[in-house]
Amino acid sequence: MTLFTQRLSMYQMEESDWPLFLALHRDPQVLKYCFDMPMESLIRNRFEVRLPKWNTKSRHPLCLLIINNKTKQPVGVTGFAYDGETAELGYLLLPEYFNKGYATESLRAVIDWAWKECGIRQFKAVVTRGNVGSEKVLSKCGLTHTDTLFKVHTIGEKLYDDLIYTLKV
């Protein structure tokens, strides 16, 4: 499966995408509002769980590599975990691609595909309070802030609120 937008192509990650996945999980700018830097063994486990081919009966996360159509360079990853009812969205971009609209463009394509091709009608995303960029991306993609979990997420020994965004189509 491949998704296309005006500027991006997205396809399910393969074993050869490990260096990018590792780089995304090792970059302090990427992780700033996500989580503390995990051990490489945990990153590898997260990667391997995402490798099996995905279909609507799958309960492992769908992870798509995002490629810039013009440069053919990887931008990051996007996708979701689906429990049979709700798709929990997520994405990570390399810092040089922040603030270029790639997160919004790729996430819109994922939501549209999941709705039209997979029949998924409920979407959710969790963002750490303070990650204003991701809040804007989610809003541009039609998700609304519906709940706040106070002081439940620790990054660098500091407690943060998790903001829950949802979309029903």
Short mmCIF file of N, CA and C in Angstrom, two decimals:
data_model
loop_
_atom_site.label_atom_id
_atom_site.label_comp_id
_atom_site.label_asym_id
_atom_site.label_seq_id
_atom_site.Cartn_x
_atom_site.Cartn_y
_atom_site.Cartn_z
N MET A 1 0.83 -1.18 0.00
CA MET A 1 0.00 0.00 0.00
C MET A 1 0.87 1.24 0.00
N THR A 2 0.48 2.21 -0.75
CA THR A 2 1.20 3.48 -0.80
C THR A 2 0.17 4.60 -0.83
N LEU A 3 0.42 5.63 -0.03
CA LEU A 3 -0.42 6.82 -0.03
C LEU A 3 0.36 7.95 -0.67
N PHE A 4 -0.34 8.78 -1.44
CA PHE A 4 0.30 9.90 -2.11
C PHE A 4 -0.42 11.20 -1.79
N THR A 5 0.36 12.27 -1.62
CA THR A 5 -0.18 13.62 -1.55
C THR A 5 0.61 14.42 -2.57
N GLN A 6 0.34 15.70 -2.63
CA GLN A 6 1.04 16.55 -3.60
C GLN A 6 2.56 16.49 -3.39
N ARG A 7 2.99 16.51 -2.13
CA ARG A 7 4.44 16.57 -1.87
C ARG A 7 5.03 15.30 -1.28
N LEU A 8 4.19 14.35 -0.89
CA LEU A 8 4.67 13.21 -0.11
C LEU A 8 4.19 11.87 -0.65
N SER A 9 4.99 10.84 -0.38
CA SER A 9 4.59 9.45 -0.59
C SER A 9 4.78 8.74 0.74
N MET A 10 3.89 7.82 1.05
CA MET A 10 3.97 7.07 2.31
C MET A 10 3.76 5.60 2.02
N TYR A 11 4.66 4.77 2.55
CA TYR A 11 4.50 3.34 2.42
C TYR A 11 4.87 2.67 3.73
N GLN A 12 4.36 1.45 3.93
CA GLN A 12 4.61 0.75 5.18
C GLN A 12 6.10 0.50 5.35
N MET A 13 6.56 0.76 6.56
CA MET A 13 7.98 0.60 6.88
C MET A 13 8.46 -0.81 6.59
N GLU A 14 9.73 -0.89 6.23
CA GLU A 14 10.40 -2.16 5.98
C GLU A 14 11.66 -2.22 6.84
N GLU A 15 12.27 -3.37 6.90
CA GLU A 15 13.49 -3.56 7.70
C GLU A 15 14.57 -2.52 7.36
N SER A 16 14.67 -2.15 6.09
CA SER A 16 15.70 -1.19 5.66
C SER A 16 15.46 0.23 6.20
N ASP A 17 14.32 0.48 6.81
CA ASP A 17 14.00 1.80 7.37
C ASP A 17 14.45 1.94 8.83
N TRP A 18 15.10 0.93 9.37
CA TRP A 18 15.57 0.96 10.75
C TRP A 18 16.43 2.19 11.06
N PRO A 19 17.41 2.58 10.22
CA PRO A 19 18.24 3.75 10.58
C PRO A 19 17.41 5.03 10.80
N LEU A 20 16.40 5.26 9.99
CA LEU A 20 15.55 6.43 10.17
C LEU A 20 14.74 6.31 11.46
N PHE A 21 14.14 5.16 11.70
CA PHE A 21 13.34 4.95 12.91
C PHE A 21 14.19 5.18 14.15
N LEU A 22 15.41 4.66 14.14
CA LEU A 22 16.33 4.85 15.26
C LEU A 22 16.68 6.33 15.41
N ALA A 23 16.99 7.00 14.31
CA ALA A 23 17.34 8.42 14.36
C ALA A 23 16.20 9.26 14.94
N LEU A 24 14.97 8.95 14.56
CA LEU A 24 13.82 9.69 15.09
C LEU A 24 13.70 9.52 16.60
N HIS A 25 14.04 8.35 17.09
CA HIS A 25 13.92 8.06 18.51
C HIS A 25 15.17 8.43 19.32
N ARG A 26 16.15 9.00 18.64
CA ARG A 26 17.39 9.42 19.30
C ARG A 26 17.59 10.94 19.25
N ASP A 27 16.76 11.65 18.53
CA ASP A 27 16.95 13.08 18.35
C ASP A 27 16.23 13.85 19.46
N PRO A 28 16.96 14.63 20.26
CA PRO A 28 16.34 15.38 21.35
C PRO A 28 15.24 16.34 20.91
N GLN A 29 15.37 16.94 19.72
CA GLN A 29 14.33 17.85 19.24
C GLN A 29 13.04 17.10 18.93
N VAL A 30 13.16 15.89 18.41
CA VAL A 30 11.98 15.07 18.09
C VAL A 30 11.31 14.62 19.38
N LEU A 31 12.11 14.25 20.36
CA LEU A 31 11.58 13.66 21.60
C LEU A 31 11.13 14.68 22.63
N LYS A 32 11.45 15.94 22.43
CA LYS A 32 11.24 16.97 23.45
C LYS A 32 9.88 16.89 24.13
N TYR A 33 8.81 16.71 23.38
CA TYR A 33 7.46 16.65 23.95
C TYR A 33 6.85 15.25 23.85
N CYS A 34 7.67 14.24 23.60
CA CYS A 34 7.14 12.88 23.43
C CYS A 34 7.42 11.99 24.64
N PHE A 35 8.69 11.74 24.88
CA PHE A 35 9.10 10.84 25.94
C PHE A 35 10.60 10.95 26.12
N ASP A 36 11.09 10.39 27.23
CA ASP A 36 12.53 10.33 27.44
C ASP A 36 13.14 9.39 26.42
N MET A 37 14.41 9.61 26.10
CA MET A 37 15.07 8.78 25.11
C MET A 37 15.11 7.32 25.58
N PRO A 38 14.48 6.44 24.82
CA PRO A 38 14.44 5.03 25.22
C PRO A 38 15.75 4.31 24.89
N MET A 39 15.94 3.16 25.53
CA MET A 39 17.09 2.32 25.21
C MET A 39 16.91 1.77 23.81
N GLU A 40 18.02 1.48 23.14
CA GLU A 40 17.95 1.00 21.77
C GLU A 40 17.14 -0.30 21.66
N SER A 41 17.22 -1.15 22.66
CA SER A 41 16.46 -2.41 22.61
C SER A 41 14.95 -2.14 22.57
N LEU A 42 14.48 -1.14 23.31
CA LEU A 42 13.06 -0.78 23.29
C LEU A 42 12.68 -0.18 21.93
N ILE A 43 13.55 0.66 21.38
CA ILE A 43 13.29 1.24 20.05
C ILE A 43 13.20 0.12 19.01
N ARG A 44 14.12 -0.83 19.10
CA ARG A 44 14.12 -1.96 18.15
C ARG A 44 12.82 -2.75 18.27
N ASN A 45 12.37 -2.97 19.50
CA ASN A 45 11.12 -3.68 19.72
C ASN A 45 9.95 -2.92 19.10
N ARG A 46 9.89 -1.60 19.32
CA ARG A 46 8.83 -0.77 18.72
C ARG A 46 8.85 -0.87 17.20
N PHE A 47 10.05 -0.90 16.64
CA PHE A 47 10.22 -1.00 15.20
C PHE A 47 9.70 -2.35 14.69
N GLU A 48 10.15 -3.43 15.30
CA GLU A 48 9.80 -4.77 14.83
C GLU A 48 8.30 -5.05 14.93
N VAL A 49 7.64 -4.49 15.94
CA VAL A 49 6.19 -4.66 16.08
C VAL A 49 5.46 -4.04 14.89
N ARG A 50 6.05 -3.04 14.27
CA ARG A 50 5.41 -2.31 13.18
C ARG A 50 5.71 -2.90 11.79
N LEU A 51 6.55 -3.92 11.71
CA LEU A 51 6.96 -4.45 10.41
C LEU A 51 5.96 -5.39 9.73
N PRO A 52 5.20 -6.22 10.45
CA PRO A 52 4.28 -7.11 9.73
C PRO A 52 3.28 -6.31 8.86
N LYS A 53 2.96 -6.90 7.71
CA LYS A 53 1.99 -6.25 6.82
C LYS A 53 0.70 -5.99 7.59
N TRP A 54 0.13 -4.82 7.36
CA TRP A 54 -1.04 -4.38 8.12
C TRP A 54 -2.30 -4.57 7.29
N ASN A 55 -3.40 -4.95 7.98
CA ASN A 55 -4.74 -4.92 7.39
C ASN A 55 -5.72 -4.56 8.50
N THR A 56 -6.98 -4.39 8.17
CA THR A 56 -7.94 -3.89 9.15
C THR A 56 -8.19 -4.83 10.32
N LYS A 57 -7.76 -6.08 10.21
CA LYS A 57 -7.88 -7.01 11.33
C LYS A 57 -6.62 -6.98 12.21
N SER A 58 -5.59 -6.30 11.77
CA SER A 58 -4.33 -6.22 12.51
C SER A 58 -4.52 -5.43 13.80
N ARG A 59 -3.80 -5.82 14.82
CA ARG A 59 -3.81 -5.07 16.08
C ARG A 59 -2.43 -4.53 16.40
N HIS A 60 -1.50 -4.70 15.48
CA HIS A 60 -0.20 -4.04 15.63
C HIS A 60 -0.27 -2.69 14.90
N PRO A 61 0.55 -1.73 15.29
CA PRO A 61 0.48 -0.40 14.68
C PRO A 61 0.84 -0.41 13.19
N LEU A 62 0.14 0.42 12.45
CA LEU A 62 0.51 0.69 11.07
C LEU A 62 1.48 1.86 11.10
N CYS A 63 2.67 1.68 10.55
CA CYS A 63 3.67 2.74 10.54
C CYS A 63 4.12 2.96 9.10
N LEU A 64 3.90 4.16 8.62
CA LEU A 64 4.24 4.52 7.24
C LEU A 64 5.44 5.45 7.21
N LEU A 65 6.38 5.13 6.35
CA LEU A 65 7.52 6.00 6.11
C LEU A 65 7.05 7.14 5.22
N ILE A 66 7.41 8.37 5.56
CA ILE A 66 7.03 9.54 4.77
C ILE A 66 8.24 9.96 3.93
N ILE A 67 8.04 10.06 2.63
CA ILE A 67 9.11 10.44 1.70
C ILE A 67 8.70 11.73 0.97
N ASN A 68 9.64 12.66 0.85
CA ASN A 68 9.44 13.88 0.06
C ASN A 68 9.51 13.48 -1.41
N ASN A 69 8.45 13.74 -2.17
CA ASN A 69 8.40 13.34 -3.59
C ASN A 69 9.48 14.00 -4.42
N LYS A 70 9.80 15.24 -4.13
CA LYS A 70 10.77 15.98 -4.94
C LYS A 70 12.21 15.51 -4.69
N THR A 71 12.58 15.40 -3.41
CA THR A 71 13.96 15.06 -3.06
C THR A 71 14.18 13.57 -2.88
N LYS A 72 13.09 12.81 -2.72
CA LYS A 72 13.15 11.37 -2.43
C LYS A 72 13.78 11.06 -1.08
N GLN A 73 13.86 12.07 -0.21
CA GLN A 73 14.44 11.91 1.13
C GLN A 73 13.34 11.59 2.14
N PRO A 74 13.68 10.77 3.14
CA PRO A 74 12.71 10.50 4.21
C PRO A 74 12.48 11.73 5.07
N VAL A 75 11.24 11.93 5.46
CA VAL A 75 10.81 13.07 6.27
C VAL A 75 10.53 12.61 7.70
N GLY A 76 9.99 11.39 7.84
CA GLY A 76 9.62 10.87 9.14
C GLY A 76 8.71 9.68 8.99
N VAL A 77 7.89 9.45 10.02
CA VAL A 77 6.93 8.35 10.00
C VAL A 77 5.57 8.85 10.49
N THR A 78 4.53 8.17 10.07
CA THR A 78 3.18 8.47 10.50
C THR A 78 2.39 7.18 10.54
N GLY A 79 1.24 7.20 11.19
CA GLY A 79 0.40 6.01 11.21
C GLY A 79 -0.53 5.99 12.40
N PHE A 80 -0.95 4.79 12.79
CA PHE A 80 -1.87 4.65 13.90
C PHE A 80 -1.85 3.24 14.45
N ALA A 81 -2.35 3.12 15.66
CA ALA A 81 -2.65 1.82 16.26
C ALA A 81 -4.17 1.71 16.29
N TYR A 82 -4.69 0.58 15.85
CA TYR A 82 -6.14 0.40 15.72
C TYR A 82 -6.60 -0.75 16.60
N ASP A 83 -7.58 -0.50 17.45
CA ASP A 83 -8.07 -1.53 18.38
C ASP A 83 -9.39 -2.15 17.90
N GLY A 84 -9.77 -1.87 16.67
CA GLY A 84 -11.03 -2.37 16.14
C GLY A 84 -12.16 -1.36 16.21
N GLU A 85 -11.93 -0.29 16.98
CA GLU A 85 -12.92 0.77 17.12
C GLU A 85 -12.32 2.14 16.86
N THR A 86 -11.17 2.41 17.46
CA THR A 86 -10.54 3.72 17.37
C THR A 86 -9.10 3.59 16.88
N ALA A 87 -8.72 4.47 15.97
CA ALA A 87 -7.33 4.54 15.51
C ALA A 87 -6.63 5.65 16.28
N GLU A 88 -5.60 5.29 17.03
CA GLU A 88 -4.81 6.30 17.74
C GLU A 88 -3.65 6.72 16.85
N LEU A 89 -3.71 7.97 16.43
CA LEU A 89 -2.77 8.53 15.47
C LEU A 89 -1.44 8.90 16.11
N GLY A 90 -0.39 8.86 15.30
CA GLY A 90 0.91 9.30 15.76
C GLY A 90 1.82 9.61 14.59
N TYR A 91 2.83 10.41 14.84
CA TYR A 91 3.81 10.73 13.82
C TYR A 91 5.06 11.28 14.49
N LEU A 92 6.18 11.14 13.81
CA LEU A 92 7.46 11.74 14.21
C LEU A 92 8.14 12.23 12.94
N LEU A 93 8.60 13.46 12.96
CA LEU A 93 9.31 14.02 11.81
C LEU A 93 10.72 14.40 12.20
N LEU A 94 11.62 14.31 11.26
CA LEU A 94 12.98 14.81 11.48
C LEU A 94 12.91 16.33 11.66
N PRO A 95 13.75 16.90 12.53
CA PRO A 95 13.68 18.34 12.83
C PRO A 95 13.77 19.26 11.62
N GLU A 96 14.52 18.88 10.61
CA GLU A 96 14.64 19.76 9.44
C GLU A 96 13.34 19.87 8.66
N TYR A 97 12.35 19.04 9.00
CA TYR A 97 11.05 19.09 8.33
C TYR A 97 9.95 19.65 9.23
N PHE A 98 10.29 20.14 10.41
CA PHE A 98 9.31 20.81 11.26
C PHE A 98 8.84 22.09 10.56
N ASN A 99 7.59 22.46 10.80
CA ASN A 99 7.02 23.73 10.33
C ASN A 99 6.99 23.88 8.82
N LYS A 100 6.85 22.78 8.11
CA LYS A 100 6.75 22.83 6.65
C LYS A 100 5.41 22.27 6.16
N GLY A 101 4.54 21.89 7.09
CA GLY A 101 3.23 21.36 6.74
C GLY A 101 3.21 19.87 6.44
N TYR A 102 4.35 19.19 6.57
CA TYR A 102 4.41 17.76 6.25
C TYR A 102 3.60 16.91 7.23
N ALA A 103 3.62 17.25 8.51
CA ALA A 103 2.86 16.48 9.49
C ALA A 103 1.37 16.55 9.17
N THR A 104 0.87 17.75 8.91
CA THR A 104 -0.55 17.92 8.58
C THR A 104 -0.90 17.19 7.29
N GLU A 105 -0.08 17.37 6.26
CA GLU A 105 -0.35 16.76 4.96
C GLU A 105 -0.37 15.23 5.06
N SER A 106 0.59 14.67 5.76
CA SER A 106 0.65 13.21 5.88
C SER A 106 -0.48 12.68 6.76
N LEU A 107 -0.76 13.34 7.85
CA LEU A 107 -1.82 12.87 8.76
C LEU A 107 -3.19 12.96 8.10
N ARG A 108 -3.44 14.02 7.34
CA ARG A 108 -4.72 14.12 6.60
C ARG A 108 -4.87 12.94 5.64
N ALA A 109 -3.79 12.59 4.97
CA ALA A 109 -3.84 11.47 4.01
C ALA A 109 -4.12 10.16 4.74
N VAL A 110 -3.50 9.96 5.90
CA VAL A 110 -3.72 8.74 6.68
C VAL A 110 -5.16 8.66 7.15
N ILE A 111 -5.69 9.75 7.68
CA ILE A 111 -7.08 9.76 8.16
C ILE A 111 -8.04 9.49 7.01
N ASP A 112 -7.84 10.16 5.89
CA ASP A 112 -8.72 9.99 4.73
C ASP A 112 -8.68 8.55 4.24
N TRP A 113 -7.49 7.98 4.13
CA TRP A 113 -7.35 6.59 3.69
C TRP A 113 -8.00 5.63 4.68
N ALA A 114 -7.76 5.82 5.98
CA ALA A 114 -8.32 4.93 7.00
C ALA A 114 -9.84 4.97 6.99
N TRP A 115 -10.39 6.15 6.73
CA TRP A 115 -11.84 6.30 6.69
C TRP A 115 -12.42 5.64 5.42
N LYS A 116 -11.87 6.02 4.26
CA LYS A 116 -12.44 5.55 3.00
C LYS A 116 -12.13 4.09 2.70
N GLU A 117 -10.92 3.65 2.97
CA GLU A 117 -10.50 2.30 2.59
C GLU A 117 -10.69 1.27 3.69
N CYS A 118 -10.65 1.70 4.94
CA CYS A 118 -10.71 0.74 6.06
C CYS A 118 -11.99 0.88 6.88
N GLY A 119 -12.76 1.91 6.62
CA GLY A 119 -14.00 2.10 7.36
C GLY A 119 -13.81 2.56 8.80
N ILE A 120 -12.64 3.08 9.11
CA ILE A 120 -12.38 3.56 10.47
C ILE A 120 -13.06 4.91 10.64
N ARG A 121 -13.87 5.03 11.69
CA ARG A 121 -14.67 6.24 11.89
C ARG A 121 -14.26 7.06 13.11
N GLN A 122 -13.44 6.49 13.99
CA GLN A 122 -13.03 7.21 15.19
C GLN A 122 -11.52 7.30 15.25
N PHE A 123 -11.05 8.50 15.53
CA PHE A 123 -9.61 8.75 15.63
C PHE A 123 -9.33 9.48 16.93
N LYS A 124 -8.15 9.22 17.44
CA LYS A 124 -7.73 9.83 18.70
C LYS A 124 -6.24 10.13 18.59
N ALA A 125 -5.80 11.15 19.30
CA ALA A 125 -4.37 11.44 19.41
C ALA A 125 -4.12 12.01 20.80
N VAL A 126 -2.96 11.70 21.34
CA VAL A 126 -2.56 12.20 22.64
C VAL A 126 -1.33 13.06 22.42
N VAL A 127 -1.39 14.29 22.94
CA VAL A 127 -0.27 15.21 22.78
C VAL A 127 0.07 15.80 24.15
N THR A 128 1.35 15.96 24.39
CA THR A 128 1.81 16.54 25.65
C THR A 128 1.55 18.04 25.66
N ARG A 129 0.96 18.53 26.77
CA ARG A 129 0.73 19.97 26.87
C ARG A 129 2.06 20.70 26.66
N GLY A 130 2.01 21.73 25.84
CA GLY A 130 3.21 22.48 25.50
C GLY A 130 3.68 22.20 24.09
N ASN A 131 3.23 21.10 23.51
CA ASN A 131 3.59 20.77 22.14
C ASN A 131 2.60 21.45 21.20
N VAL A 132 2.75 22.77 21.13
CA VAL A 132 1.81 23.61 20.38
C VAL A 132 1.78 23.24 18.90
N GLY A 133 2.93 22.88 18.34
CA GLY A 133 2.98 22.49 16.93
C GLY A 133 2.08 21.31 16.64
N SER A 134 2.15 20.29 17.48
CA SER A 134 1.30 19.11 17.27
C SER A 134 -0.17 19.42 17.54
N GLU A 135 -0.44 20.28 18.49
CA GLU A 135 -1.83 20.68 18.72
C GLU A 135 -2.41 21.32 17.47
N LYS A 136 -1.62 22.17 16.81
CA LYS A 136 -2.08 22.83 15.58
C LYS A 136 -2.29 21.81 14.46
N VAL A 137 -1.38 20.85 14.34
CA VAL A 137 -1.51 19.81 13.32
C VAL A 137 -2.83 19.05 13.52
N LEU A 138 -3.08 18.63 14.74
CA LEU A 138 -4.30 17.86 15.01
C LEU A 138 -5.55 18.68 14.72
N SER A 139 -5.55 19.95 15.10
CA SER A 139 -6.70 20.82 14.81
C SER A 139 -6.90 20.98 13.31
N LYS A 140 -5.82 21.17 12.57
CA LYS A 140 -5.93 21.31 11.11
C LYS A 140 -6.46 20.04 10.46
N CYS A 141 -6.26 18.91 11.12
CA CYS A 141 -6.73 17.63 10.59
C CYS A 141 -8.14 17.28 11.06
N GLY A 142 -8.79 18.20 11.78
CA GLY A 142 -10.17 18.02 12.18
C GLY A 142 -10.38 17.45 13.56
N LEU A 143 -9.32 17.17 14.29
CA LEU A 143 -9.47 16.66 15.65
C LEU A 143 -9.69 17.82 16.60
N THR A 144 -10.45 17.57 17.66
CA THR A 144 -10.70 18.60 18.67
C THR A 144 -10.25 18.11 20.04
N HIS A 145 -9.83 19.06 20.86
CA HIS A 145 -9.40 18.75 22.22
C HIS A 145 -10.64 18.39 23.03
N THR A 146 -10.70 17.14 23.51
CA THR A 146 -11.89 16.67 24.21
C THR A 146 -11.65 16.29 25.66
N ASP A 147 -10.39 16.16 26.07
CA ASP A 147 -10.13 15.77 27.44
C ASP A 147 -8.68 16.12 27.80
N THR A 148 -8.44 16.24 29.10
CA THR A 148 -7.09 16.48 29.61
C THR A 148 -6.84 15.52 30.76
N LEU A 149 -5.72 14.85 30.69
CA LEU A 149 -5.28 13.99 31.79
C LEU A 149 -4.15 14.75 32.48
N PHE A 150 -4.39 15.18 33.71
CA PHE A 150 -3.47 16.07 34.40
C PHE A 150 -2.30 15.32 35.03
N LYS A 151 -1.11 15.84 34.74
CA LYS A 151 0.14 15.37 35.35
C LYS A 151 0.27 13.85 35.32
N VAL A 152 0.16 13.28 34.12
CA VAL A 152 0.23 11.83 33.97
C VAL A 152 1.44 11.37 33.14
N HIS A 153 2.16 12.30 32.59
CA HIS A 153 3.23 11.97 31.64
C HIS A 153 4.53 12.60 32.13
N THR A 154 5.57 11.81 32.28
CA THR A 154 6.85 12.31 32.75
C THR A 154 7.86 12.35 31.62
N ILE A 155 8.48 13.51 31.46
CA ILE A 155 9.59 13.68 30.53
C ILE A 155 10.67 14.43 31.30
N GLY A 156 11.84 13.86 31.36
CA GLY A 156 12.94 14.51 32.07
C GLY A 156 12.62 14.83 33.51
N GLU A 157 11.97 13.91 34.18
CA GLU A 157 11.61 14.04 35.59
C GLU A 157 10.60 15.15 35.88
N LYS A 158 9.95 15.67 34.84
CA LYS A 158 8.91 16.68 35.00
C LYS A 158 7.58 16.09 34.57
N LEU A 159 6.53 16.35 35.36
CA LEU A 159 5.20 15.87 35.03
C LEU A 159 4.50 16.81 34.05
N TYR A 160 3.84 16.22 33.06
CA TYR A 160 3.11 16.99 32.06
C TYR A 160 1.67 16.47 31.97
N ASP A 161 0.80 17.33 31.47
CA ASP A 161 -0.57 16.94 31.16
C ASP A 161 -0.59 16.32 29.77
N ASP A 162 -1.45 15.33 29.58
CA ASP A 162 -1.73 14.79 28.25
C ASP A 162 -3.04 15.38 27.76
N LEU A 163 -3.03 15.89 26.56
CA LEU A 163 -4.23 16.45 25.94
C LEU A 163 -4.76 15.41 24.95
N ILE A 164 -6.04 15.08 25.08
CA ILE A 164 -6.66 14.08 24.22
C ILE A 164 -7.44 14.81 23.13
N TYR A 165 -7.15 14.45 21.89
CA TYR A 165 -7.84 15.00 20.73
C TYR A 165 -8.59 13.87 20.05
N THR A 166 -9.81 14.15 19.58
CA THR A 166 -10.62 13.11 18.94
C THR A 166 -11.29 13.64 17.67
N LEU A 167 -11.64 12.68 16.82
CA LEU A 167 -12.37 12.97 15.59
C LEU A 167 -13.27 11.78 15.31
N LYS A 168 -14.54 12.04 15.05
CA LYS A 168 -15.47 11.00 14.59
C LYS A 168 -15.97 11.43 13.22
N VAL A 169 -15.84 10.52 12.23
CA VAL A 169 -16.28 10.84 10.88
C VAL A 169 -17.44 9.96 10.48
#
